[in-house]
CSV table of C-alpha atoms and ligand atoms in Angstrom, one decimal:
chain,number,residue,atom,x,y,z
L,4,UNK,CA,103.5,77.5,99.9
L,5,UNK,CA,107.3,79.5,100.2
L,6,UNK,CA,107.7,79.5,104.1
L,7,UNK,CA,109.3,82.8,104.9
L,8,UNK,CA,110.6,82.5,108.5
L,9,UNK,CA,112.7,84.5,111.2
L,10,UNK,CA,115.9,85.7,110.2
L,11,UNK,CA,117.1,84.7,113.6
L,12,UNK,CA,115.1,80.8,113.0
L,13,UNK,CA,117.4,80.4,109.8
L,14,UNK,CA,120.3,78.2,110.1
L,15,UNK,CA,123.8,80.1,109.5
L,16,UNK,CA,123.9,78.2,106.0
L,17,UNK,CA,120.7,79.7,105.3
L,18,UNK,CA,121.7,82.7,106.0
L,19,UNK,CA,124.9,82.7,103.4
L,20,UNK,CA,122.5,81.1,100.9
L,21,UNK,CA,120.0,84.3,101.4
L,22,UNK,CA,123.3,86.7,101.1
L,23,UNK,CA,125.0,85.1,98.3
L,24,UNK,CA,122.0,85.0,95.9
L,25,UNK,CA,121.3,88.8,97.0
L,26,UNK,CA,125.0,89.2,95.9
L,27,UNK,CA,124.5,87.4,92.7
L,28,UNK,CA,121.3,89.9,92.0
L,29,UNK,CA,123.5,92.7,93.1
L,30,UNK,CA,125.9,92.3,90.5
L,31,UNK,CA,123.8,91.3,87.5
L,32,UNK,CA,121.6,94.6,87.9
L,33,UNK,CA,118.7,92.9,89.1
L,34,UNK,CA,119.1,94.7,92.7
L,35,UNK,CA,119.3,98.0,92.0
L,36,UNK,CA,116.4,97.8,89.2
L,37,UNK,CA,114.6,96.9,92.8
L,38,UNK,CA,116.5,100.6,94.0
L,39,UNK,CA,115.1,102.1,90.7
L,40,UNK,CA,111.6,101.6,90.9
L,41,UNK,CA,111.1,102.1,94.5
L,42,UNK,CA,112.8,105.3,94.1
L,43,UNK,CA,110.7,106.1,91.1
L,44,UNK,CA,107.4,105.3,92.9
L,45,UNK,CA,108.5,107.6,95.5
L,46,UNK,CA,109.2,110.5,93.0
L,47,UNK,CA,105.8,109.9,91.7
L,48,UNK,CA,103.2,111.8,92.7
L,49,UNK,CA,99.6,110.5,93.4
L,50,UNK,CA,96.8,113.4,93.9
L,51,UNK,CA,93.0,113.1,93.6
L,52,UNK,CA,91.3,115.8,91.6
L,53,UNK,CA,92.3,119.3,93.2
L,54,UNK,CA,93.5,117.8,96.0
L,55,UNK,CA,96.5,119.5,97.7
L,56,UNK,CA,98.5,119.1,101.1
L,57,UNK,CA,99.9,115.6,101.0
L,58,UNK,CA,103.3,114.0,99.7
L,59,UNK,CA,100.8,110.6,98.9
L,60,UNK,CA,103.2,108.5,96.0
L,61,UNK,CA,102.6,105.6,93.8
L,62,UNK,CA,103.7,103.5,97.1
L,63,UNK,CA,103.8,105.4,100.3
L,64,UNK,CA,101.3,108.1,102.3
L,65,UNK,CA,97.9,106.3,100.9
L,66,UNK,CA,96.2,102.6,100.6
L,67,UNK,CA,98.7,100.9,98.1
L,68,UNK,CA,101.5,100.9,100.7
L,69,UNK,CA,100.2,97.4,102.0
L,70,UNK,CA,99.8,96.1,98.6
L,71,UNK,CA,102.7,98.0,96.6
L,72,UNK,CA,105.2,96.2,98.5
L,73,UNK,CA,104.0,93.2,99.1
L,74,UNK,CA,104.1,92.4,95.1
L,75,UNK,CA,107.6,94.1,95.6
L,76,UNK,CA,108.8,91.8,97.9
L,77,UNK,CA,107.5,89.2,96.1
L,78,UNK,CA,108.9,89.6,92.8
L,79,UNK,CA,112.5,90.0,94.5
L,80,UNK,CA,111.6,87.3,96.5
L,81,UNK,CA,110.9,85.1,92.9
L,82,UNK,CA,114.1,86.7,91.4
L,83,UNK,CA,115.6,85.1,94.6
L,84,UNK,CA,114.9,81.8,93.8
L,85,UNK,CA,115.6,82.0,89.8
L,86,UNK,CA,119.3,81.8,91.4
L,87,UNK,CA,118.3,79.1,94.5
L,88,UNK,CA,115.5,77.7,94.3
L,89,UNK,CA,112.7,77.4,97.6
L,90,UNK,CA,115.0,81.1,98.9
L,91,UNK,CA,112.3,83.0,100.7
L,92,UNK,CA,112.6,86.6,102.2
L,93,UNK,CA,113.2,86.3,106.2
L,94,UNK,CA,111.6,88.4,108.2
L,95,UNK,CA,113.1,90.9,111.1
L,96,UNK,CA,110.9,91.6,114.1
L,97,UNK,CA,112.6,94.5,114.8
L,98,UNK,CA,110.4,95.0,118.2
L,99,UNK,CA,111.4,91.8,119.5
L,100,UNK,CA,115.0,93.2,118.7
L,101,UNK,CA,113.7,96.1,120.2
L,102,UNK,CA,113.2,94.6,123.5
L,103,UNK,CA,116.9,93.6,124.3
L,104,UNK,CA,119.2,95.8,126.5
L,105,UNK,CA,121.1,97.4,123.2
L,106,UNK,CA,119.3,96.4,120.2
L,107,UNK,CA,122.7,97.4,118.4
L,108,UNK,CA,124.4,94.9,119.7
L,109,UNK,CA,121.5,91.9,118.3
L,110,UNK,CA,123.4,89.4,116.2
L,111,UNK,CA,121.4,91.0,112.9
L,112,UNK,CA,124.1,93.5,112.8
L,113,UNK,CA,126.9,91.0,112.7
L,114,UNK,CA,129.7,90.2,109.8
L,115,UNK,CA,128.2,86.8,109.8
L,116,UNK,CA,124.1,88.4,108.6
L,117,UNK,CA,124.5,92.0,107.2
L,118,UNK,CA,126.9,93.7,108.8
L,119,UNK,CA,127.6,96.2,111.2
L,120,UNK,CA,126.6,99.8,112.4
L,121,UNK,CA,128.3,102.2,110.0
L,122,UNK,CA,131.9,103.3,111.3
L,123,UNK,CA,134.6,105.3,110.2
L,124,UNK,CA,134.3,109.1,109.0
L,125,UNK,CA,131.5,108.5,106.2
L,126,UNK,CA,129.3,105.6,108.5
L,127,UNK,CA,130.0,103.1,106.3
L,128,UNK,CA,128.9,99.0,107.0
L,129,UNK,CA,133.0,97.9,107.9
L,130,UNK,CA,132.0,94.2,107.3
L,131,UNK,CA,129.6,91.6,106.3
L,132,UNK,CA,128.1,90.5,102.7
L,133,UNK,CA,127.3,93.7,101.5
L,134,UNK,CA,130.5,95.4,102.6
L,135,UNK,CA,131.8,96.7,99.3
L,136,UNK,CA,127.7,97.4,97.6
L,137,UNK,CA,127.3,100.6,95.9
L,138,UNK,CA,124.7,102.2,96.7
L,139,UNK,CA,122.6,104.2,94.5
L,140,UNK,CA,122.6,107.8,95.2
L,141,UNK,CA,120.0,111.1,93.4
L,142,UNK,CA,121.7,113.5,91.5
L,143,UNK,CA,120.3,117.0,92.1
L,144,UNK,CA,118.7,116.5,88.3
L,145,UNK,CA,116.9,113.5,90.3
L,146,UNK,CA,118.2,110.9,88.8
L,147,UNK,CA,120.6,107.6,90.2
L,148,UNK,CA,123.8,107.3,89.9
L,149,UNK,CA,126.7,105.0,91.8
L,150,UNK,CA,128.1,106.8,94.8
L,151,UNK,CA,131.9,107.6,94.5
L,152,UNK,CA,132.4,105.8,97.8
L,153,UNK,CA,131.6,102.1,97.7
L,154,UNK,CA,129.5,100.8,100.9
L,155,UNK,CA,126.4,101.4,102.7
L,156,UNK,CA,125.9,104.1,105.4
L,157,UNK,CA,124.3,103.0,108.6
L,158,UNK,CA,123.8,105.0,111.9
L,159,UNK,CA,121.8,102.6,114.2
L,160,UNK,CA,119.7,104.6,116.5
L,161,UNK,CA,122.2,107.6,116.1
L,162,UNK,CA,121.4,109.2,112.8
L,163,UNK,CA,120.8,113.0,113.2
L,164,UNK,CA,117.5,112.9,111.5
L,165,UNK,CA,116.3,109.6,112.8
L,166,UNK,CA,115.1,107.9,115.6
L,167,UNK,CA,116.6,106.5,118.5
L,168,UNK,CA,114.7,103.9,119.7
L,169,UNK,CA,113.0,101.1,117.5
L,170,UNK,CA,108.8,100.6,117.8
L,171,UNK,CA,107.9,97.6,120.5
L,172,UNK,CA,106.0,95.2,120.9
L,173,UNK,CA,103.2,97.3,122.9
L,174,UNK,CA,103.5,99.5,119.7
L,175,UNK,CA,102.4,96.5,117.5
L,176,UNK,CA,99.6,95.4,119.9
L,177,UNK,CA,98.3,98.8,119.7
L,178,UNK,CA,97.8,99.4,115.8
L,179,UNK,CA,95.6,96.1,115.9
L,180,UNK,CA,93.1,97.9,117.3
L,181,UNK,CA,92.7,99.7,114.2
L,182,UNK,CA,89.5,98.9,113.0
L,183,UNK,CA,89.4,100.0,109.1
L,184,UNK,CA,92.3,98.9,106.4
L,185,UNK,CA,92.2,102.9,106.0
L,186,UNK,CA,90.0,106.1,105.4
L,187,UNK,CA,89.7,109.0,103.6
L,188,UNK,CA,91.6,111.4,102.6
L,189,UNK,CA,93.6,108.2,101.7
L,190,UNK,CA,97.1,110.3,102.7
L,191,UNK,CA,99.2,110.3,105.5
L,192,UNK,CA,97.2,113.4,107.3
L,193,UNK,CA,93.9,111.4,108.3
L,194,UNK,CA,94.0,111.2,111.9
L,195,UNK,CA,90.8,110.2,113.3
L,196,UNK,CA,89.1,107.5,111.5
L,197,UNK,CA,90.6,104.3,111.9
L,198,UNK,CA,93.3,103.2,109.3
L,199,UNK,CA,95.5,100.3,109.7
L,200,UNK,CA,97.6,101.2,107.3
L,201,UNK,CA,98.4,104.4,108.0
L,202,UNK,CA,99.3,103.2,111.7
L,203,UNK,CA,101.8,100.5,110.5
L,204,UNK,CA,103.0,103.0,107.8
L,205,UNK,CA,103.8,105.3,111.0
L,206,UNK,CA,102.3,108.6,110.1
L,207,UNK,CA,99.3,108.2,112.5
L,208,UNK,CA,99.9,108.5,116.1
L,209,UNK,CA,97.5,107.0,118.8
L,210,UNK,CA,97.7,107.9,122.5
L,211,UNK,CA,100.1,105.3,124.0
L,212,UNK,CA,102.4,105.4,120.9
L,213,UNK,CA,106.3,106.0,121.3
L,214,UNK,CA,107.2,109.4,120.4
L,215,UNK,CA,109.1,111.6,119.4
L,216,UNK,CA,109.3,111.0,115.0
L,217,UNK,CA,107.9,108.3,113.2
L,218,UNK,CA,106.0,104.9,114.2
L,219,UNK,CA,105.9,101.3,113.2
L,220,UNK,CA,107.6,101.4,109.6
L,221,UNK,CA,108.5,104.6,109.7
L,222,UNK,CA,110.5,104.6,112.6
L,223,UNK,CA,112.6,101.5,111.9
L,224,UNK,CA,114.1,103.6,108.6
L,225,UNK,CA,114.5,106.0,111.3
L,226,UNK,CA,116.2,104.0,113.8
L,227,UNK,CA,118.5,102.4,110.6
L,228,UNK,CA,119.3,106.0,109.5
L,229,UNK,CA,121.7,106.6,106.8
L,230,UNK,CA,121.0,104.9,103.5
L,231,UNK,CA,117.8,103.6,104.9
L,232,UNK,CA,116.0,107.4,104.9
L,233,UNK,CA,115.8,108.4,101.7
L,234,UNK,CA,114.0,107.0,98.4
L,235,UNK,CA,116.1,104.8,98.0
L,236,UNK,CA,116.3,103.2,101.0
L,237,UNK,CA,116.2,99.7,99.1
L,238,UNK,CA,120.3,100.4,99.2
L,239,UNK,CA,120.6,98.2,102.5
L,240,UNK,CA,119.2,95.0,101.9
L,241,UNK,CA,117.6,95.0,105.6
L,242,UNK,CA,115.3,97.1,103.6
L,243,UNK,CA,113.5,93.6,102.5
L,244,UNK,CA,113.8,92.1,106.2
L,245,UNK,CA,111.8,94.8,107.6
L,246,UNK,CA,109.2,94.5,104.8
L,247,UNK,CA,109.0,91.3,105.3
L,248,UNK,CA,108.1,92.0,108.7
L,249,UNK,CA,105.7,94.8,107.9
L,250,UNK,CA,103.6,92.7,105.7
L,251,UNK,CA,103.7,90.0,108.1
L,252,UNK,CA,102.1,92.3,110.3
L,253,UNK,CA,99.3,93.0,107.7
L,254,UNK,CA,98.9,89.2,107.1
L,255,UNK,CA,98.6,89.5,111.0
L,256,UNK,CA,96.0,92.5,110.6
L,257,UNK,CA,93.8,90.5,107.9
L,258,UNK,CA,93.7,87.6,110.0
L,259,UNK,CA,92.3,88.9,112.6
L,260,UNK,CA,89.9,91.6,110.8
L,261,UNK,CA,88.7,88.9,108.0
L,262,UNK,CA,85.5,90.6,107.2
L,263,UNK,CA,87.3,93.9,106.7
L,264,UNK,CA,87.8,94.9,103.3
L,265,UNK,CA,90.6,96.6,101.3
L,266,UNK,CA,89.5,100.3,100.8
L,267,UNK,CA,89.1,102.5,98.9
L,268,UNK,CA,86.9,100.1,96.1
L,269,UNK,CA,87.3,103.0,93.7
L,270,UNK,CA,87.3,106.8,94.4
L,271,UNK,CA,90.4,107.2,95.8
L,272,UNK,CA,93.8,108.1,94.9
L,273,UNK,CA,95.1,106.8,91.3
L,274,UNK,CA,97.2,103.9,91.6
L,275,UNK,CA,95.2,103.3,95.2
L,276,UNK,CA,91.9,101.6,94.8
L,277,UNK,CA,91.0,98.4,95.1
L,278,UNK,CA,91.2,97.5,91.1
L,279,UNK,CA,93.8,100.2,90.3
L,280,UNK,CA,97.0,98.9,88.2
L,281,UNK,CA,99.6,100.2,90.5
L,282,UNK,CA,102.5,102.3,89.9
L,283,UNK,CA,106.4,101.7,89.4
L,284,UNK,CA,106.1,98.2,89.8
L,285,UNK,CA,108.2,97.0,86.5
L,286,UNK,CA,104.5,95.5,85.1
L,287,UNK,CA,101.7,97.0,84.3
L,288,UNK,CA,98.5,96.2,85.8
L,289,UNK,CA,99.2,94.8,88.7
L,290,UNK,CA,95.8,95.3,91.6
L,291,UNK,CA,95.7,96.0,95.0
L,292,UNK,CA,92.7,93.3,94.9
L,293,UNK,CA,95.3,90.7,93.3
L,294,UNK,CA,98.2,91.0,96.7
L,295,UNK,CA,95.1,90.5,99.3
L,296,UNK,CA,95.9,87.1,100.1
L,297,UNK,CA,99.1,86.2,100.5
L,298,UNK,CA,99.1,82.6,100.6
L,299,UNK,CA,97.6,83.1,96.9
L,300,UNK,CA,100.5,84.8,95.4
L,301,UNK,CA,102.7,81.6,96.9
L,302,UNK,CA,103.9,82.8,100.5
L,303,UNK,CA,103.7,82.1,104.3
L,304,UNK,CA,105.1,83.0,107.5
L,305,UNK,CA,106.5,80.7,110.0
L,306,UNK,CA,104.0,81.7,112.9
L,307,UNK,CA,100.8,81.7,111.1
L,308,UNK,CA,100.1,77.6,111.5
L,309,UNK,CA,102.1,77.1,115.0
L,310,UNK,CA,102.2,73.3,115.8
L,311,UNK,CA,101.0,72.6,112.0
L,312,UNK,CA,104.1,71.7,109.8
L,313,UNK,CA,104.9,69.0,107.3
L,314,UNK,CA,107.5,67.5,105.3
L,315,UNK,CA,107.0,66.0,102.0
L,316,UNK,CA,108.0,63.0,100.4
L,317,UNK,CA,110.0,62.9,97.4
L,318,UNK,CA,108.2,64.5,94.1
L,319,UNK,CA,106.5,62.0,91.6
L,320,UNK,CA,107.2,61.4,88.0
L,321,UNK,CA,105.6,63.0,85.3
L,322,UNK,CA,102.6,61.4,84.1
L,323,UNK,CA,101.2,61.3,80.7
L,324,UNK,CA,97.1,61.0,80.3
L,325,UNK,CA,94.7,61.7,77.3
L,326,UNK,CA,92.2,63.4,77.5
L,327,UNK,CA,88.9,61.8,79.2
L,328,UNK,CA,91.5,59.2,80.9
L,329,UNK,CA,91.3,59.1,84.9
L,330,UNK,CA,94.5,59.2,86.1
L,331,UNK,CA,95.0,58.4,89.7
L,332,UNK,CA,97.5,61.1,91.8
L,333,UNK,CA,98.9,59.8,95.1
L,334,UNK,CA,101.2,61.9,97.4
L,335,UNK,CA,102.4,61.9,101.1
L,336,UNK,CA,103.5,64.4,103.7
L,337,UNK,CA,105.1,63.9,106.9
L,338,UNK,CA,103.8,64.9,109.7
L,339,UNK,CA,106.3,67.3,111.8
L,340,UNK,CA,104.3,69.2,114.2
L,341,UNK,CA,102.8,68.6,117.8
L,342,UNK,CA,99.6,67.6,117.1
L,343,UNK,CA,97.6,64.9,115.4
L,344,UNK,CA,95.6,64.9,111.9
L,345,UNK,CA,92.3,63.6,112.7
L,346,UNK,CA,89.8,63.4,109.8
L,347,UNK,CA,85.8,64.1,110.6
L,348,UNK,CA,87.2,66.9,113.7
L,349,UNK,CA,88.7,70.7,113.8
L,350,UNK,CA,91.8,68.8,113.2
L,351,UNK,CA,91.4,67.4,110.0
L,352,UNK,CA,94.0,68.5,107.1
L,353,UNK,CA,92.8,68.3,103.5
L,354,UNK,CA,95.5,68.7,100.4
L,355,UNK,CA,94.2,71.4,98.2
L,356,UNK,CA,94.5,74.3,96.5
L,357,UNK,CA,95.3,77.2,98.5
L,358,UNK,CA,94.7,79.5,95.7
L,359,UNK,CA,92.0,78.3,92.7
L,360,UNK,CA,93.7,76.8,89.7
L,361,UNK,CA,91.7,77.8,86.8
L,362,UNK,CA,93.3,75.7,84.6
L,363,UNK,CA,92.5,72.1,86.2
L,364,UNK,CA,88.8,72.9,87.9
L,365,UNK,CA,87.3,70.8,85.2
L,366,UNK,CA,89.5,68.2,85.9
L,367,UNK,CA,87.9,67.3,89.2
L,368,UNK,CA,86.7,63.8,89.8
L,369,UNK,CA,84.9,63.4,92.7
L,370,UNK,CA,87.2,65.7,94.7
L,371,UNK,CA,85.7,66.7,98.2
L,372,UNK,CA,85.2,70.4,97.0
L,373,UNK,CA,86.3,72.2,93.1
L,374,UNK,CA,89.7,73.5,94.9
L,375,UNK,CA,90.3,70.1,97.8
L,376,UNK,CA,91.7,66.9,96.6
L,377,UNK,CA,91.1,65.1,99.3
L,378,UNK,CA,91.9,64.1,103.0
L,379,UNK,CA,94.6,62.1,104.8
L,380,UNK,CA,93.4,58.3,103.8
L,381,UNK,CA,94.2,57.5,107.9
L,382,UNK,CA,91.9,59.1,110.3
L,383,UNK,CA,94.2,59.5,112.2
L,384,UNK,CA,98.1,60.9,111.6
L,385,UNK,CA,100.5,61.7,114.9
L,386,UNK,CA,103.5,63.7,114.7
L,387,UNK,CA,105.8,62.1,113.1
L,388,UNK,CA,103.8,59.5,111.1
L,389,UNK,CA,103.4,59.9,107.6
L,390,UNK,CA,100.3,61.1,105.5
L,391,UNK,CA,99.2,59.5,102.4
L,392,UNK,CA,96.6,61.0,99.8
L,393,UNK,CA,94.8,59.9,96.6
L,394,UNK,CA,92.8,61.4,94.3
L,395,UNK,CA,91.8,61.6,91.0
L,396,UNK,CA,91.8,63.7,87.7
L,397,UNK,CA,89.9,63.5,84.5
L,398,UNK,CA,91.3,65.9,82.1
L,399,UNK,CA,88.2,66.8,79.9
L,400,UNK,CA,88.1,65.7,76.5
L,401,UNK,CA,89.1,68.3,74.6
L,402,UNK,CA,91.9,69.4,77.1
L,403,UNK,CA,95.0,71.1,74.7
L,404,UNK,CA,97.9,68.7,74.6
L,405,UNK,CA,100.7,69.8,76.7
L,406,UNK,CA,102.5,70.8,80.4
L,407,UNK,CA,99.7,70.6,82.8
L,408,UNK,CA,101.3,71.0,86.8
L,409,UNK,CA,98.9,70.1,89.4
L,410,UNK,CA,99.5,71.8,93.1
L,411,UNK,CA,98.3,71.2,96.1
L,412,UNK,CA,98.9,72.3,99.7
L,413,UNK,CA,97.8,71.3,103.0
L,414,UNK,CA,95.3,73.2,104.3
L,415,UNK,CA,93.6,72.8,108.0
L,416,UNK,CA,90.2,72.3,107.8
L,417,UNK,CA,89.0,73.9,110.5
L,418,UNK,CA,90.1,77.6,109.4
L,419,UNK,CA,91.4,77.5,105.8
L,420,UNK,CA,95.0,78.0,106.4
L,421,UNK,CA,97.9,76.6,105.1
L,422,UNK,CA,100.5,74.5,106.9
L,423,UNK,CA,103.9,75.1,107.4
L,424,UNK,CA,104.9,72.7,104.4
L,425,UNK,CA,106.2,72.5,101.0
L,426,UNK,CA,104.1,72.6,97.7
L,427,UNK,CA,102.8,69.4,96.0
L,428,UNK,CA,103.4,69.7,92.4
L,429,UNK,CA,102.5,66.8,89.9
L,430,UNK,CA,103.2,67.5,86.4
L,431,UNK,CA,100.8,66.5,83.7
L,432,UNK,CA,101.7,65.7,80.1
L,433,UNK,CA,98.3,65.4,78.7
L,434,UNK,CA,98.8,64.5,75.0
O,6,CU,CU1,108.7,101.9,100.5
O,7,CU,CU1,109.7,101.2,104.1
């Protein structure tokens, strides 16, 4: 699985990697077709039958805001890597930041990551990667043009219709408590039954939440002011860090509530429920049910698996097979975290598949379950010894000729969950 990790964890290289291919997206329209559709998901209405009294869109004010941009961040995250490959979306904790003595002055808003509180007459970023962007602006006809003045405006904690402080920790402690992913009316208005997501979002307010304007999400647009407020807040790239963050904090949530399901199933808004194709996305089609786990659609965050990391070792060859051939697979990891592999307790690690690969379940030969290859062939592997594992594959007779690629992840037994560690991916010529 793609680790996405702290912005402030990344090594300053990794950093100007992250900038540069946003620069390269920036400039061959990619980017602001990101601007586009979050801004036309925002324009776009989404109202049960007769129902009146909320500003609910394709994205924001109802369920879909979890799921909505978490395939967003997703598919930028993939565009990402189409120009460097294994690029992964950091993450801001903006209430960590929020805990320092002037959270303007954390090194987030530095030449050297994205640049500076806006200056000058217009509040305009003086520095940075994205010094010279254009942002996207709406005409009064509603649609986007360039704005005549190059840049992006920020007002850190100063923007006349924002907010001054960012949320804190003690604010994310508290929407844990929510008990429900959300509730009817499905809008930002419900304020008694518990919803999750419309905590994070930042339209519901609990006693023992910072006041006064917006919460969680909300409130960090707030505190960012300027080209972070409107529609098309997507203009400032720290748009993606704080979503990273946000959905980190819903991986956190659906950790931690697993037998809580998505809601609504059906009945809700359009574009909402649980097998609606949702809105503005640039595909059709694409679920709330299909963005519920994360690790599935190819993603994890650094602090999910503390102490539980891996390297691998270099990538096989290709293999060819015929069909009804057994063809034997072997791979290794090294272990890099603090503690040991031991197989037959809670801390044995499997290589699997972290999300079910249709296309090679009948390929299983005496795999320890239809989506687990196998287990470590040492009982036991310390940090910093290396891993091996074996297993084998049949591909059924009958199996069209062609590119088959096998992956596999390391999983911990005990709970299901991936390690912090790079894909395994054999490819298969089957002929
Ligand atoms: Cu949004
Ligand atoms: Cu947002």
């Amino acid at each position: 699985v793609d680790v996405r990790r702290n912005i402030y964890n990344l090594t300053p290289a990794a950093v100007t990697q992250l900038t540069s291919a946003l620069n390269t997206l920036k400039s061959n329209g990619t980017y602001d077709m990101f601007i586009h559709r979050h801004h036309d998901a925002m324009m776009h209405a989404s109202l049960m039958t007769n129902e009146t009294g909320t500003l609910r869109n394709s994205a924001h004010r109802g369920p879909a805001f979890g799921p909505w941009h978490r395939w967003y961040l997703r598919d930028l995250e993939l565009q990402l890597q189409t120009v460097t490959p294994g690029l992964t979306l950091p993450y801001w904790s903006w209430s960590a930041d929020a805990a320092l003595a002037s959270p303007t002055a954390a090194p987030l808003w530095s030449a050297s990551y994205i640049g500076g509180d806006g200056a000058g007459p217009n509040d305009l970023v003086p520095n940075g990667p994205f010094k010279n962007w254009m942002a996207l602006v709406m005409t009064p006809s509603m649609t986007l043009v360039p704005r005549a003045v190059p840049g992006i405006i920020r007002r850190l904690g100063r923007d006349a219709q924002g907010a001054p402080t960012l949320p804190r920790a003690l604010d994310v402690t508290n929407s844990f408590s929510e008990s429900a992913y959300d509730s009817a009316p499905w809008s930002e208005s419900q304020t008694s039954a518990p919803s999750f997501r419309n905590r994070l979002e930042g339209w519901l307010l609990r006693p023992g939440d910072q006041t006064p304007n917006g919460r969680m999400h909300n409130r960090v647009h707030l505190w960012v002011g300027g080209d972070m407020l409107p529609g098309t807040s997507p203009n400032d790239p720290v748009f993606f860090l704080h979503h990273a963050n946000v959905d980190r904090l819903w991986a956190q949530w659906q950790a931690t509530h697993p037998t809580v399901p998505y809601a609504p199933a059906a009945g809700g808004p359009p574009g909402h429920n649980l097998n609606d194709g949702m809105f503005d996305l640039g595909v059709p089609g694409i679920t709330p049910a299909s963005t519920l786990d994360h690790h599935c659609m190819g993603y994890m965050y650094d602090d999910e698996s503390p102490g539980q990391s891996a390297d691998a070792c270099p990538p096989n060859a290709v293999m060819t097979v015929s069909p009804g051939q057994l063809a034997q697979i072997s791979t290794c990891f090294t272990n890099t975290g603090t503690t040991s592999w031991i197989k037959g307790t809670a801390g044995q690690v499997n290589l699997g598949q972290v999300c079910p690969q249709a296309a090679i379940a009948a390929w299983n030969s005496n795999w320890l379950s239809p989506t687990t290859y196998a287990s470590t062939t040492q009982a036991v592997v310390a940090p910093g010894q290396t891993a091996f594992f074996l297993f084998s594959i049949v591909p059924p007779v009958g199996t069209a000729p062609g590119q088959y690629v096998i992956e596999g992840d390391l999983i911990a037994a005990s709970t299901g969950r991936p390690l912090t560690a790079p894909t395994f991916k054999q490819i298969v010529n089957v002929q």
